[in-house]
Amino acid sequence: MKINYPNRGTFLAVVFCVQQHEKKGRTVLIFNIQKCSIHDGNGLRTLVFLKGCPLHCLWCANPESQSYQEEIMEIPRKCIHCGTCQRVCPEAAISLVDGDFVIDRSQCRNCLRCVDVCYAESKELVGREMDADAVFKEIYKDRLYYELYGGGVTFSGGEPLTHPEFLTAITEKCKRFRINTAIETCGFGDYEAFKTALPYIDHIFFDLKHIDSAAHQQLTGAGNEEIIKNLNLISNHDIPITVRTPVVPGYNDSQENIIGIATLIKDIPAVKEYELLPYHNLGSGKYASLGRPYALGGTEPPAEEQIIQLVKLAGQILKPSGKQCFYTKKNKKEILL
């Protein structure tokens, strides 16, 4: 029987298609790699921020993390008013408004020409495509710090669980080199897809914003049914879990909500602790840089007295099951029983 082997051109085309398919799953947009962090895990950590999130929380402190696409942030204080960005824009989407060159997002096609010519970095690209090897090289640079201070790497976002192939590849690589791994997640994702990464994760910070699904839908754009389901499924993998709730005045700061969440998690063995995160508005300026309104413009951070009261209420529910509730003050856990 005669075998018809593909010619060299066909073979290379097939290889290219396979490589592109693999690249699509194993590369992600990274919008920040933060070194020497003392938050979001034990010891001194590297935080890797992946772009793209299925939720759109009203209070999100990193709105540049939400889109799965590259974005342009505008930083007016850096602008030298040379007008080059306006001249090179093929869509005429940049105009002078109150002394600043501003992008009309409805006309912008994200060609990034304005970013390329902005030497003052007033127009800044958010999102850099990287594969697991490239990200690991950045993580590995600080391996001595991890050994000295008991640290590691925490994958955040965005939502790392919506990049399952990349997350599996990078966490498996970290574990081969005995680097501690953690993830921060909103819990919304396809369990069957992301469960392949779970054997390589040492700790999970799991957000639960509201116990009521309808309220959760209003605040984040999705209900909490899948999130609670995933919390229970993940707990079967015997990975220590810290459940977190951002406490936002007027939205989810009621005693009923915090008590409801504490009651839900008290009988889940893998959940070791419950952390309340007081709302802050430090990321509000980023919305203007992305050409978006900030929905919580008039919202102030909660009073510390309220946080203390909520921590005590949740702590009373969790204590019989050996768990604790806390909030962080000046980089120190405040546990109130």
Coordinates of C-alpha atoms in Angstrom, one line a residue:
M1 CA 0.0 0.0 0.0
K2 CA 1.3 3.4 -1.0
I3 CA 1.5 6.0 1.8
N4 CA 1.0 9.6 0.7
Y5 CA 3.1 11.7 3.1
P6 CA 2.3 15.4 3.4
N7 CA 4.7 17.7 1.7
R8 CA 6.9 20.0 3.8
G9 CA 4.5 23.0 3.3
T10 CA 1.5 21.1 4.5
F11 CA 3.4 19.6 7.4
L12 CA 4.6 23.0 8.6
A13 CA 1.1 24.4 8.3
V14 CA -0.3 21.6 10.4
V15 CA 2.4 22.2 13.0
F16 CA 1.7 25.9 13.1
C17 CA -2.1 25.3 13.6
V18 CA -1.3 22.9 16.5
Q19 CA 1.1 25.4 18.1
Q20 CA -1.4 28.2 17.8
H21 CA -4.1 26.0 19.4
E22 CA -1.8 25.2 22.3
K23 CA -0.7 28.8 22.6
K24 CA -4.3 29.9 22.8
G25 CA -4.9 27.8 25.9
R26 CA -1.5 28.2 27.6
T27 CA -0.9 31.9 27.1
V28 CA -2.8 34.5 29.0
L29 CA -2.8 38.3 29.3
I30 CA -0.9 39.3 32.4
F31 CA -1.5 42.9 33.6
N32 CA 0.8 42.9 36.6
I33 CA 3.5 40.8 38.4
Q34 CA 4.0 42.3 41.8
K35 CA 7.1 41.3 43.7
C36 CA 7.7 41.1 47.5
S37 CA 4.1 41.2 48.7
I38 CA 3.3 40.4 52.3
H39 CA -0.4 39.9 51.6
D40 CA -2.5 37.1 50.0
G41 CA -0.6 34.2 51.4
N42 CA 2.2 33.3 53.8
G43 CA 5.6 34.9 53.7
L44 CA 7.0 37.1 51.0
R45 CA 5.1 36.5 47.8
T46 CA 5.0 37.2 44.1
L47 CA 1.5 38.1 42.9
V48 CA 0.6 37.3 39.3
F49 CA -2.5 39.1 38.0
L50 CA -4.3 37.4 35.1
K51 CA -6.6 39.5 32.9
G52 CA -10.2 38.5 32.5
C53 CA -13.1 37.9 35.0
P54 CA -16.6 36.5 34.6
L55 CA -17.9 38.8 37.3
H56 CA -18.1 42.6 37.3
C57 CA -18.3 43.6 41.0
L58 CA -19.5 47.2 41.5
W59 CA -16.6 47.9 43.9
C60 CA -13.8 46.1 41.9
A61 CA -10.5 47.7 42.8
N62 CA -8.9 46.5 39.6
P63 CA -11.3 47.2 36.8
E64 CA -8.5 46.7 34.3
S65 CA -8.6 43.0 35.3
Q66 CA -12.2 42.5 34.1
S67 CA -11.9 42.4 30.3
Y68 CA -10.2 39.4 28.6
Q69 CA -8.8 41.8 25.9
E70 CA -5.9 44.3 25.9
E71 CA -7.0 47.7 27.0
I72 CA -5.6 51.3 27.0
M73 CA -5.4 53.2 30.3
E74 CA -5.1 57.0 30.1
I75 CA -3.0 58.8 32.6
P76 CA -3.5 62.6 32.1
R77 CA -0.8 63.7 34.6
K78 CA 1.9 62.1 32.4
C79 CA 0.7 63.7 29.2
I80 CA 3.1 66.3 27.6
H81 CA 0.5 67.5 25.2
C82 CA 2.5 66.8 22.1
G83 CA -0.6 65.6 20.2
T84 CA 1.2 62.7 18.5
C85 CA -1.5 60.2 19.7
Q86 CA -4.2 62.3 18.0
R87 CA -2.3 62.5 14.7
V88 CA -1.7 58.7 14.4
C89 CA -5.2 57.5 15.4
P90 CA -6.8 56.0 12.2
E91 CA -10.3 56.3 13.7
A92 CA -10.0 60.0 14.8
A93 CA -11.0 58.7 18.2
I94 CA -8.7 61.0 20.2
S95 CA -9.6 64.7 20.8
L96 CA -8.6 67.5 23.1
V97 CA -11.0 67.8 26.0
D98 CA -10.4 70.4 28.7
G99 CA -6.7 70.4 27.9
D100 CA -6.3 66.6 27.8
F101 CA -6.1 64.2 24.9
V102 CA -9.0 61.8 25.5
I103 CA -10.0 58.6 23.8
D104 CA -13.5 58.2 22.6
R105 CA -14.0 54.5 23.5
S106 CA -17.0 54.1 21.2
Q107 CA -14.7 54.9 18.2
C108 CA -11.5 53.3 19.4
R109 CA -10.6 50.0 17.7
N110 CA -7.8 49.1 20.0
C111 CA -5.1 49.3 17.3
L112 CA -2.7 50.5 20.0
R113 CA -0.9 53.0 17.8
C114 CA -1.4 55.8 20.4
V115 CA 0.3 53.5 22.9
D116 CA 3.2 52.9 20.6
V117 CA 4.0 56.6 20.0
C118 CA 3.3 57.9 23.5
Y119 CA 6.8 58.2 24.9
A120 CA 5.5 59.9 28.1
E121 CA 3.4 56.7 28.8
S122 CA 0.3 58.7 29.2
K123 CA -1.4 56.0 27.1
E124 CA -0.6 52.7 28.7
L125 CA -1.2 49.2 27.5
V126 CA -2.9 46.9 30.0
G127 CA -2.3 43.2 29.4
R128 CA 0.8 41.5 28.1
E129 CA 0.5 38.0 26.5
M130 CA 2.7 35.5 28.3
D131 CA 3.0 31.7 28.5
A132 CA 3.7 29.6 31.5
D133 CA 7.4 29.5 30.9
A134 CA 7.8 33.3 30.7
V135 CA 5.7 33.8 33.9
F136 CA 7.7 31.1 35.7
K137 CA 11.0 32.8 34.9
E138 CA 9.7 35.9 36.7
I139 CA 8.5 33.8 39.7
Y140 CA 11.7 31.8 39.9
K141 CA 13.9 35.0 40.2
D142 CA 12.7 35.4 43.8
R143 CA 13.1 31.7 44.8
L144 CA 15.6 32.6 47.5
Y145 CA 13.1 35.0 49.1
Y146 CA 10.6 32.2 49.2
E147 CA 13.0 29.9 50.9
L148 CA 14.1 32.6 53.5
Y149 CA 10.7 33.9 54.3
G150 CA 8.4 31.0 53.7
G151 CA 6.7 32.7 50.7
G152 CA 5.7 31.7 47.3
V153 CA 3.4 32.8 44.4
T154 CA -0.3 33.8 44.4
F155 CA -2.3 33.8 41.2
S156 CA -4.9 36.5 41.2
G157 CA -6.8 38.5 38.6
G158 CA -9.2 38.8 37.1
E159 CA -10.1 35.2 37.6
P160 CA -7.3 32.5 37.3
L161 CA -9.8 29.6 37.3
T162 CA -11.1 30.8 33.8
H163 CA -7.6 30.1 32.4
P164 CA -7.4 26.4 33.4
E165 CA -4.8 25.2 30.9
F166 CA -2.4 28.0 31.8
L167 CA -3.1 27.6 35.6
T168 CA -2.4 23.9 35.5
A169 CA 0.8 24.3 33.5
I170 CA 2.2 27.1 35.7
T171 CA 1.2 25.6 39.1
E172 CA 2.6 22.2 38.1
K173 CA 5.9 23.8 37.2
C174 CA 6.0 25.7 40.5
K175 CA 5.4 22.5 42.5
R176 CA 8.2 20.8 40.6
F177 CA 10.5 23.4 42.1
R178 CA 8.8 23.3 45.5
I179 CA 7.4 26.8 45.3
N180 CA 4.3 27.4 47.4
T181 CA 1.2 28.2 45.4
A182 CA -2.0 30.0 46.1
I183 CA -4.9 31.4 44.1
E184 CA -7.4 34.2 44.7
T185 CA -10.8 33.3 43.1
C186 CA -14.3 34.5 42.9
G187 CA -15.3 30.8 42.6
F188 CA -17.1 31.3 39.3
G189 CA -15.9 28.8 36.6
D190 CA -16.2 25.4 35.0
Y191 CA -15.1 22.9 37.7
E192 CA -14.5 20.1 35.1
A193 CA -12.0 22.4 33.4
F194 CA -10.1 23.9 36.3
K195 CA -10.0 20.8 38.6
T196 CA -6.8 19.7 36.8
A197 CA -4.9 22.6 38.5
L198 CA -6.1 21.8 42.0
P199 CA -3.5 19.1 42.8
Y200 CA -0.8 21.8 42.4
I201 CA -2.4 24.5 44.6
D202 CA -1.5 24.8 48.3
H203 CA -4.0 27.4 49.4
I204 CA -7.2 29.0 48.1
F205 CA -8.6 32.4 48.9
F206 CA -12.2 32.1 47.9
D207 CA -14.5 35.1 47.7
L208 CA -18.2 34.9 48.6
K209 CA -19.8 38.3 48.3
H210 CA -23.4 37.7 49.3
I211 CA -25.4 34.8 50.7
D212 CA -28.5 35.8 48.7
S213 CA -28.2 34.9 45.0
A214 CA -30.4 37.7 43.8
A215 CA -28.4 40.3 45.6
H216 CA -25.2 38.6 44.4
Q217 CA -26.5 39.0 40.9
Q218 CA -27.1 42.7 41.3
L219 CA -23.7 43.3 42.8
T220 CA -21.5 41.2 40.6
G221 CA -23.5 40.3 37.4
A222 CA -24.0 36.6 38.4
G223 CA -25.8 34.6 41.0
N224 CA -24.0 32.6 43.7
E225 CA -25.3 29.1 42.9
E226 CA -22.3 28.0 40.8
I227 CA -19.9 29.7 43.2
I228 CA -21.3 27.8 46.3
K229 CA -21.3 24.6 44.3
N230 CA -17.7 25.1 43.3
L231 CA -16.8 25.8 46.9
N232 CA -18.2 22.5 48.0
L233 CA -16.5 20.6 45.1
I234 CA -13.1 22.3 45.7
S235 CA -13.4 21.4 49.4
N236 CA -13.2 17.7 48.5
H237 CA -9.6 18.2 47.4
D238 CA -8.4 18.9 50.9
I239 CA -6.8 22.2 50.1
P240 CA -6.9 24.8 52.9
I241 CA -9.5 27.5 52.0
T242 CA -9.8 31.0 53.3
V243 CA -13.2 32.4 52.5
R244 CA -13.3 36.2 52.1
T245 CA -16.1 38.8 52.0
P246 CA -15.4 42.4 50.9
V247 CA -17.6 44.4 53.3
V248 CA -19.2 47.2 51.3
P249 CA -21.5 49.7 53.2
G250 CA -25.0 49.7 51.9
Y251 CA -24.5 46.7 49.7
N252 CA -23.5 43.6 51.6
D253 CA -22.5 44.8 55.1
S254 CA -25.7 43.6 56.9
Q255 CA -25.4 41.2 59.9
E256 CA -27.7 38.8 58.1
N257 CA -25.4 38.5 55.2
I258 CA -22.2 37.9 57.3
I259 CA -24.1 35.5 59.6
G260 CA -25.5 33.6 56.5
I261 CA -22.0 33.2 55.0
A262 CA -20.5 32.1 58.3
T263 CA -23.3 29.5 58.8
L264 CA -22.7 28.2 55.3
I265 CA -19.0 27.6 55.7
K266 CA -18.9 26.4 59.3
D267 CA -19.5 22.8 58.3
I268 CA -17.1 22.7 55.4
P269 CA -13.9 21.1 56.8
A270 CA -11.5 22.5 54.1
V271 CA -12.5 26.1 55.1
K272 CA -10.1 27.0 57.8
E273 CA -10.8 30.7 58.3
Y274 CA -13.1 33.6 57.3
E275 CA -11.7 37.0 56.4
L276 CA -13.6 40.2 56.2
L277 CA -12.1 42.8 53.8
P278 CA -13.2 46.4 54.6
Y279 CA -14.2 48.2 51.4
H280 CA -11.8 50.9 50.1
N281 CA -12.0 53.2 47.1
L282 CA -8.3 53.2 46.2
G283 CA -9.0 51.9 42.7
S284 CA -11.7 54.4 41.8
G285 CA -9.3 56.5 39.7
K286 CA -8.7 53.6 37.4
Y287 CA -12.2 53.7 36.1
A288 CA -11.7 57.2 34.6
S289 CA -8.4 56.0 33.1
L290 CA -10.4 53.3 31.3
G291 CA -13.2 55.7 30.3
R292 CA -15.8 54.1 32.6
P293 CA -18.0 55.5 35.4
Y294 CA -17.4 54.3 39.0
A295 CA -20.7 53.1 40.4
L296 CA -19.7 53.5 44.1
G297 CA -18.4 57.1 43.9
G298 CA -20.1 58.2 47.1
T299 CA -19.5 55.1 49.2
E300 CA -17.2 55.5 52.2
P301 CA -15.2 52.7 53.8
P302 CA -16.9 51.0 56.8
A303 CA -16.2 52.1 60.3
E304 CA -13.8 49.9 62.1
E305 CA -16.3 49.4 64.9
Q306 CA -18.7 47.9 62.4
I307 CA -16.1 45.5 61.1
I308 CA -15.2 44.4 64.7
Q309 CA -18.9 43.7 65.4
L310 CA -19.2 41.6 62.2
V311 CA -16.0 39.7 63.0
K312 CA -17.3 38.9 66.5
L313 CA -20.7 37.7 65.1
A314 CA -19.1 35.4 62.5
G315 CA -16.5 34.2 65.0
Q316 CA -19.1 33.0 67.4
I317 CA -20.7 30.9 64.7
L318 CA -17.3 29.5 63.5
K319 CA -15.6 28.8 66.8
P320 CA -17.4 25.5 67.6
S321 CA -16.1 24.1 64.4
G322 CA -12.5 25.2 65.0
K323 CA -12.5 28.0 62.5
Q324 CA -11.8 31.7 63.1
C325 CA -12.9 35.0 61.6
F326 CA -10.6 38.0 61.3
Y327 CA -9.8 41.2 59.5
T328 CA -6.4 42.7 58.8
K329 CA -5.2 45.9 60.4
K330 CA -1.7 47.3 59.7
N331 CA -0.7 44.0 58.1
K332 CA -1.7 42.0 61.2
K333 CA -4.6 39.6 61.7
E334 CA -7.1 40.9 64.2
I335 CA -9.0 37.9 65.6
L336 CA -11.8 38.7 67.9
L337 CA -13.6 35.9 69.9

